[in-house]
């Protein structure tokens, strides 16, 4: 069952049915364009569903510009915290956070997550 789109469109770059993190990170980093196709309206920060031009994959893009300030974190730090959560999960061997990078998108720099 596909979460977004029809079942004929692969949603994740896989190898043997499992997400290939190196391929996923390269896909996120090397995509020429993030094309917004929807917005998660229940999120407190601007959160966009985007297609990337290098394949049929969809990603979540959270631009720094769209972050809402929190009293207990520095302004503009959510995207970096998203990337840190992914890197920490990988380093600890938990593998519970989808591949996430910091890159430029249609609203400037932000976190991009597969």
Short mmCIF file of N, CA and C in Angstrom, two decimals:
data_model
loop_
_atom_site.label_atom_id
_atom_site.label_comp_id
_atom_site.label_asym_id
_atom_site.label_seq_id
_atom_site.Cartn_x
_atom_site.Cartn_y
_atom_site.Cartn_z
N UNK A 1 0.84 -1.17 0.00
CA UNK A 1 0.00 0.00 0.00
C UNK A 1 0.89 1.24 0.00
N UNK A 2 0.60 2.18 -0.87
CA UNK A 2 1.36 3.42 -0.93
C UNK A 2 0.74 4.45 0.00
N UNK A 3 1.59 5.23 0.65
CA UNK A 3 1.09 6.28 1.53
C UNK A 3 0.61 7.46 0.70
N UNK A 4 1.41 7.88 -0.26
CA UNK A 4 1.05 8.96 -1.18
C UNK A 4 1.17 8.41 -2.59
N UNK A 5 0.19 8.70 -3.43
CA UNK A 5 0.27 8.26 -4.81
C UNK A 5 -0.24 6.84 -4.98
N UNK A 6 -0.12 6.34 -6.20
CA UNK A 6 -0.62 4.99 -6.45
C UNK A 6 0.48 3.97 -6.16
N UNK A 7 0.12 2.72 -6.06
CA UNK A 7 1.06 1.68 -5.67
C UNK A 7 2.11 1.40 -6.74
N UNK A 8 1.93 1.88 -7.96
CA UNK A 8 2.92 1.67 -9.01
C UNK A 8 4.12 2.60 -8.87
N UNK A 9 4.00 3.65 -8.08
CA UNK A 9 5.08 4.61 -7.89
C UNK A 9 5.86 4.25 -6.64
N UNK A 10 7.16 3.92 -6.79
CA UNK A 10 7.93 3.62 -5.58
C UNK A 10 8.10 4.88 -4.74
N UNK A 11 8.00 4.72 -3.43
CA UNK A 11 8.11 5.86 -2.53
C UNK A 11 9.49 5.96 -1.89
N UNK A 12 10.24 4.87 -1.86
CA UNK A 12 11.54 4.86 -1.21
C UNK A 12 12.57 4.18 -2.10
N UNK A 13 13.82 4.68 -2.13
CA UNK A 13 14.88 3.97 -2.84
C UNK A 13 15.30 2.77 -2.01
N UNK A 14 14.99 1.58 -2.48
CA UNK A 14 15.22 0.38 -1.70
C UNK A 14 16.23 -0.56 -2.35
N UNK A 15 16.78 -1.42 -1.54
CA UNK A 15 17.60 -2.53 -1.99
C UNK A 15 17.09 -3.75 -1.23
N UNK A 16 16.60 -4.74 -1.94
CA UNK A 16 16.07 -5.93 -1.29
C UNK A 16 14.93 -5.64 -0.34
N UNK A 17 14.12 -4.61 -0.62
CA UNK A 17 12.99 -4.27 0.21
C UNK A 17 13.29 -3.34 1.37
N UNK A 18 14.56 -3.06 1.64
CA UNK A 18 14.94 -2.16 2.74
C UNK A 18 15.45 -0.84 2.17
N UNK A 19 15.24 0.25 2.92
CA UNK A 19 15.74 1.55 2.48
C UNK A 19 17.26 1.50 2.41
N UNK A 20 17.81 1.95 1.30
CA UNK A 20 19.26 2.06 1.14
C UNK A 20 19.64 3.49 1.55
N UNK A 21 20.19 3.69 2.76
CA UNK A 21 20.42 5.06 3.24
C UNK A 21 21.41 5.84 2.39
N UNK A 22 22.44 5.21 1.86
CA UNK A 22 23.41 5.95 1.03
C UNK A 22 22.75 6.42 -0.26
N UNK A 23 21.95 5.58 -0.86
CA UNK A 23 21.24 5.97 -2.08
C UNK A 23 20.22 7.06 -1.78
N UNK A 24 19.54 6.93 -0.64
CA UNK A 24 18.54 7.92 -0.26
C UNK A 24 19.19 9.28 -0.02
N UNK A 25 20.31 9.32 0.69
CA UNK A 25 21.00 10.59 0.95
C UNK A 25 21.49 11.23 -0.34
N UNK A 26 22.03 10.42 -1.24
CA UNK A 26 22.49 10.94 -2.53
C UNK A 26 21.32 11.50 -3.34
N UNK A 27 20.19 10.81 -3.29
CA UNK A 27 18.99 11.25 -3.99
C UNK A 27 18.53 12.60 -3.45
N UNK A 28 18.49 12.75 -2.13
CA UNK A 28 18.08 14.01 -1.52
C UNK A 28 19.05 15.14 -1.84
N UNK A 29 20.34 14.86 -1.77
CA UNK A 29 21.37 15.88 -1.98
C UNK A 29 21.45 16.33 -3.43
N UNK A 30 21.30 15.39 -4.37
CA UNK A 30 21.55 15.67 -5.78
C UNK A 30 20.32 16.10 -6.57
N UNK A 31 19.16 16.04 -5.99
CA UNK A 31 17.96 16.47 -6.71
C UNK A 31 18.11 17.94 -7.11
N UNK A 32 17.80 18.25 -8.35
CA UNK A 32 17.93 19.64 -8.83
C UNK A 32 16.83 20.53 -8.27
N UNK A 33 15.63 19.97 -8.06
CA UNK A 33 14.50 20.80 -7.67
C UNK A 33 13.60 20.05 -6.69
N UNK A 34 13.09 20.79 -5.72
CA UNK A 34 12.03 20.28 -4.85
C UNK A 34 10.76 20.99 -5.32
N UNK A 35 9.79 20.24 -5.79
CA UNK A 35 8.55 20.80 -6.32
C UNK A 35 7.43 20.59 -5.31
N UNK A 36 6.97 21.64 -4.61
CA UNK A 36 5.88 21.47 -3.65
C UNK A 36 4.61 20.98 -4.34
N UNK A 37 3.99 19.96 -3.74
CA UNK A 37 2.72 19.45 -4.27
C UNK A 37 1.64 19.43 -3.20
N UNK A 38 2.00 19.79 -1.97
CA UNK A 38 1.02 19.82 -0.90
C UNK A 38 1.63 20.37 0.37
N UNK A 39 0.76 20.67 1.32
CA UNK A 39 1.21 21.19 2.61
C UNK A 39 0.52 20.42 3.72
N UNK A 40 1.27 20.07 4.74
CA UNK A 40 0.70 19.42 5.92
C UNK A 40 0.15 20.54 6.80
N UNK A 41 -1.13 20.76 6.76
CA UNK A 41 -1.74 21.92 7.40
C UNK A 41 -1.86 21.79 8.92
N UNK A 42 -1.78 20.59 9.45
CA UNK A 42 -1.87 20.42 10.90
C UNK A 42 -0.54 20.64 11.60
N UNK A 43 0.54 20.82 10.85
CA UNK A 43 1.85 21.04 11.45
C UNK A 43 1.95 22.49 11.94
N UNK A 44 2.67 22.70 13.03
CA UNK A 44 2.82 24.05 13.57
C UNK A 44 3.83 24.87 12.76
N UNK A 45 4.70 24.20 12.04
CA UNK A 45 5.67 24.87 11.17
C UNK A 45 5.28 24.60 9.72
N UNK A 46 5.79 25.40 8.79
CA UNK A 46 5.52 25.13 7.38
C UNK A 46 6.19 23.80 7.02
N UNK A 47 5.37 22.85 6.58
CA UNK A 47 5.83 21.52 6.22
C UNK A 47 5.23 21.19 4.87
N UNK A 48 6.09 21.03 3.86
CA UNK A 48 5.63 20.83 2.49
C UNK A 48 5.95 19.43 1.99
N UNK A 49 5.00 18.81 1.31
CA UNK A 49 5.24 17.57 0.59
C UNK A 49 5.73 17.99 -0.79
N UNK A 50 6.88 17.46 -1.18
CA UNK A 50 7.49 17.83 -2.46
C UNK A 50 7.84 16.60 -3.28
N UNK A 51 7.82 16.76 -4.58
CA UNK A 51 8.39 15.76 -5.48
C UNK A 51 9.78 16.25 -5.85
N UNK A 52 10.67 15.30 -6.06
CA UNK A 52 12.00 15.68 -6.54
C UNK A 52 12.10 15.26 -7.99
N UNK A 53 12.87 16.04 -8.76
CA UNK A 53 12.88 15.86 -10.20
C UNK A 53 13.68 14.67 -10.68
N UNK A 54 14.43 14.04 -9.81
CA UNK A 54 15.29 12.94 -10.24
C UNK A 54 14.64 11.57 -10.08
N UNK A 55 13.38 11.52 -9.93
CA UNK A 55 12.72 10.23 -9.78
C UNK A 55 11.32 10.41 -9.23
N UNK A 56 10.65 9.33 -9.01
CA UNK A 56 9.26 9.41 -8.56
C UNK A 56 9.14 9.53 -7.05
N UNK A 57 10.15 10.03 -6.39
CA UNK A 57 10.16 10.05 -4.93
C UNK A 57 9.56 11.34 -4.40
N UNK A 58 8.97 11.24 -3.22
CA UNK A 58 8.39 12.38 -2.54
C UNK A 58 9.10 12.57 -1.21
N UNK A 59 9.25 13.81 -0.83
CA UNK A 59 9.99 14.15 0.38
C UNK A 59 9.21 15.18 1.19
N UNK A 60 9.61 15.32 2.44
CA UNK A 60 9.08 16.37 3.30
C UNK A 60 10.15 17.45 3.41
N UNK A 61 9.73 18.69 3.22
CA UNK A 61 10.64 19.84 3.26
C UNK A 61 10.14 20.79 4.33
N UNK A 62 11.01 21.09 5.29
CA UNK A 62 10.67 22.02 6.38
C UNK A 62 11.63 23.20 6.31
N UNK A 63 11.22 24.29 5.65
CA UNK A 63 12.12 25.44 5.51
C UNK A 63 12.33 26.18 6.82
N UNK A 64 13.54 26.64 7.03
CA UNK A 64 13.85 27.42 8.24
C UNK A 64 12.95 28.65 8.31
N UNK A 65 12.70 29.25 7.17
CA UNK A 65 11.87 30.46 7.10
C UNK A 65 10.47 30.24 7.66
N UNK A 66 9.97 29.01 7.63
CA UNK A 66 8.62 28.72 8.09
C UNK A 66 8.53 28.20 9.51
N UNK A 67 9.63 28.24 10.26
CA UNK A 67 9.63 27.74 11.63
C UNK A 67 8.95 28.72 12.59
N UNK A 68 8.19 28.16 13.50
CA UNK A 68 7.59 28.95 14.57
C UNK A 68 8.54 28.94 15.77
N UNK A 69 8.79 30.08 16.39
CA UNK A 69 9.72 30.12 17.53
C UNK A 69 9.20 29.31 18.72
N UNK A 70 10.14 28.71 19.43
CA UNK A 70 9.84 27.99 20.67
C UNK A 70 10.62 28.63 21.79
N UNK A 71 10.06 28.63 22.98
CA UNK A 71 10.73 29.30 24.10
C UNK A 71 12.00 28.58 24.52
N UNK A 72 12.08 27.26 24.28
CA UNK A 72 13.20 26.48 24.80
C UNK A 72 14.26 26.11 23.77
N UNK A 73 14.15 26.64 22.53
CA UNK A 73 15.15 26.40 21.50
C UNK A 73 15.46 27.71 20.78
N UNK A 74 16.68 27.87 20.30
CA UNK A 74 16.99 29.08 19.52
C UNK A 74 16.13 29.15 18.25
N UNK A 75 15.75 30.36 17.87
CA UNK A 75 14.99 30.56 16.64
C UNK A 75 15.77 30.00 15.45
N UNK A 76 15.04 29.39 14.53
CA UNK A 76 15.65 28.88 13.30
C UNK A 76 16.48 27.62 13.47
N UNK A 77 16.24 26.86 14.54
CA UNK A 77 17.07 25.67 14.77
C UNK A 77 16.36 24.35 14.49
N UNK A 78 15.07 24.37 14.12
CA UNK A 78 14.33 23.12 13.93
C UNK A 78 14.96 22.27 12.83
N UNK A 79 15.28 22.85 11.70
CA UNK A 79 15.83 22.06 10.58
C UNK A 79 17.13 21.37 11.00
N UNK A 80 17.98 22.07 11.71
CA UNK A 80 19.23 21.47 12.18
C UNK A 80 18.95 20.35 13.18
N UNK A 81 17.93 20.52 14.01
CA UNK A 81 17.57 19.47 14.98
C UNK A 81 17.01 18.24 14.27
N UNK A 82 16.29 18.44 13.18
CA UNK A 82 15.78 17.31 12.38
C UNK A 82 16.95 16.50 11.81
N UNK A 83 17.95 17.19 11.27
CA UNK A 83 19.13 16.52 10.72
C UNK A 83 19.89 15.81 11.84
N UNK A 84 20.05 16.47 12.98
CA UNK A 84 20.76 15.87 14.12
C UNK A 84 20.03 14.62 14.62
N UNK A 85 18.71 14.62 14.61
CA UNK A 85 17.95 13.43 15.03
C UNK A 85 18.26 12.25 14.12
N UNK A 86 18.30 12.51 12.80
CA UNK A 86 18.63 11.44 11.85
C UNK A 86 20.05 10.93 12.10
N UNK A 87 21.01 11.84 12.20
CA UNK A 87 22.41 11.44 12.37
C UNK A 87 22.62 10.70 13.69
N UNK A 88 21.93 11.12 14.73
CA UNK A 88 22.04 10.43 16.03
C UNK A 88 21.45 9.03 15.94
N UNK A 89 20.28 8.90 15.32
CA UNK A 89 19.64 7.60 15.15
C UNK A 89 20.56 6.63 14.40
N UNK A 90 21.20 7.14 13.34
CA UNK A 90 22.12 6.29 12.57
C UNK A 90 23.34 5.90 13.40
N UNK A 91 23.93 6.89 14.09
CA UNK A 91 25.15 6.64 14.86
C UNK A 91 24.91 5.63 15.99
N UNK A 92 23.72 5.67 16.58
CA UNK A 92 23.40 4.75 17.67
C UNK A 92 22.89 3.40 17.18
N UNK A 93 22.71 3.28 15.86
CA UNK A 93 22.22 2.02 15.31
C UNK A 93 20.73 1.81 15.51
N UNK A 94 19.99 2.87 15.79
CA UNK A 94 18.53 2.76 16.00
C UNK A 94 17.78 2.69 14.67
N UNK A 95 18.20 3.48 13.69
CA UNK A 95 17.61 3.50 12.35
C UNK A 95 16.10 3.76 12.37
N UNK A 96 15.68 4.71 13.20
CA UNK A 96 14.24 5.01 13.33
C UNK A 96 13.83 6.33 12.67
N UNK A 97 14.80 7.14 12.26
CA UNK A 97 14.49 8.42 11.62
C UNK A 97 14.82 8.30 10.13
N UNK A 98 13.88 8.66 9.24
CA UNK A 98 14.15 8.57 7.81
C UNK A 98 15.36 9.45 7.41
N UNK A 99 16.05 9.10 6.31
CA UNK A 99 17.17 9.92 5.85
C UNK A 99 16.77 11.39 5.74
N UNK A 100 17.58 12.26 6.36
CA UNK A 100 17.28 13.69 6.47
C UNK A 100 18.55 14.49 6.23
N UNK A 101 18.45 15.53 5.40
CA UNK A 101 19.59 16.40 5.13
C UNK A 101 19.15 17.86 5.23
N UNK A 102 20.13 18.75 5.25
CA UNK A 102 19.88 20.19 5.15
C UNK A 102 20.23 20.58 3.71
N UNK A 103 19.32 21.29 3.06
CA UNK A 103 19.59 21.76 1.71
C UNK A 103 18.66 22.91 1.36
N UNK A 104 18.93 23.52 0.24
CA UNK A 104 18.12 24.63 -0.24
C UNK A 104 16.89 24.10 -0.97
N UNK A 105 15.79 24.82 -0.81
CA UNK A 105 14.54 24.47 -1.49
C UNK A 105 13.84 25.73 -1.93
N UNK A 106 12.56 25.63 -2.31
CA UNK A 106 11.84 26.79 -2.83
C UNK A 106 11.68 27.94 -1.83
N UNK A 107 11.81 27.67 -0.53
CA UNK A 107 11.71 28.73 0.48
C UNK A 107 13.04 28.92 1.22
N UNK A 108 14.13 28.53 0.59
CA UNK A 108 15.44 28.67 1.22
C UNK A 108 15.89 27.38 1.88
N UNK A 109 16.90 27.48 2.73
CA UNK A 109 17.45 26.31 3.40
C UNK A 109 16.42 25.70 4.35
N UNK A 110 16.51 24.38 4.48
CA UNK A 110 15.63 23.67 5.39
C UNK A 110 15.97 22.20 5.45
N UNK A 111 15.27 21.47 6.29
CA UNK A 111 15.44 20.03 6.40
C UNK A 111 14.62 19.37 5.30
N UNK A 112 15.24 18.37 4.67
CA UNK A 112 14.55 17.57 3.64
C UNK A 112 14.66 16.12 4.07
N UNK A 113 13.50 15.47 4.17
CA UNK A 113 13.44 14.12 4.72
C UNK A 113 12.70 13.21 3.76
N UNK A 114 13.27 12.03 3.53
CA UNK A 114 12.64 11.05 2.64
C UNK A 114 11.37 10.53 3.28
#
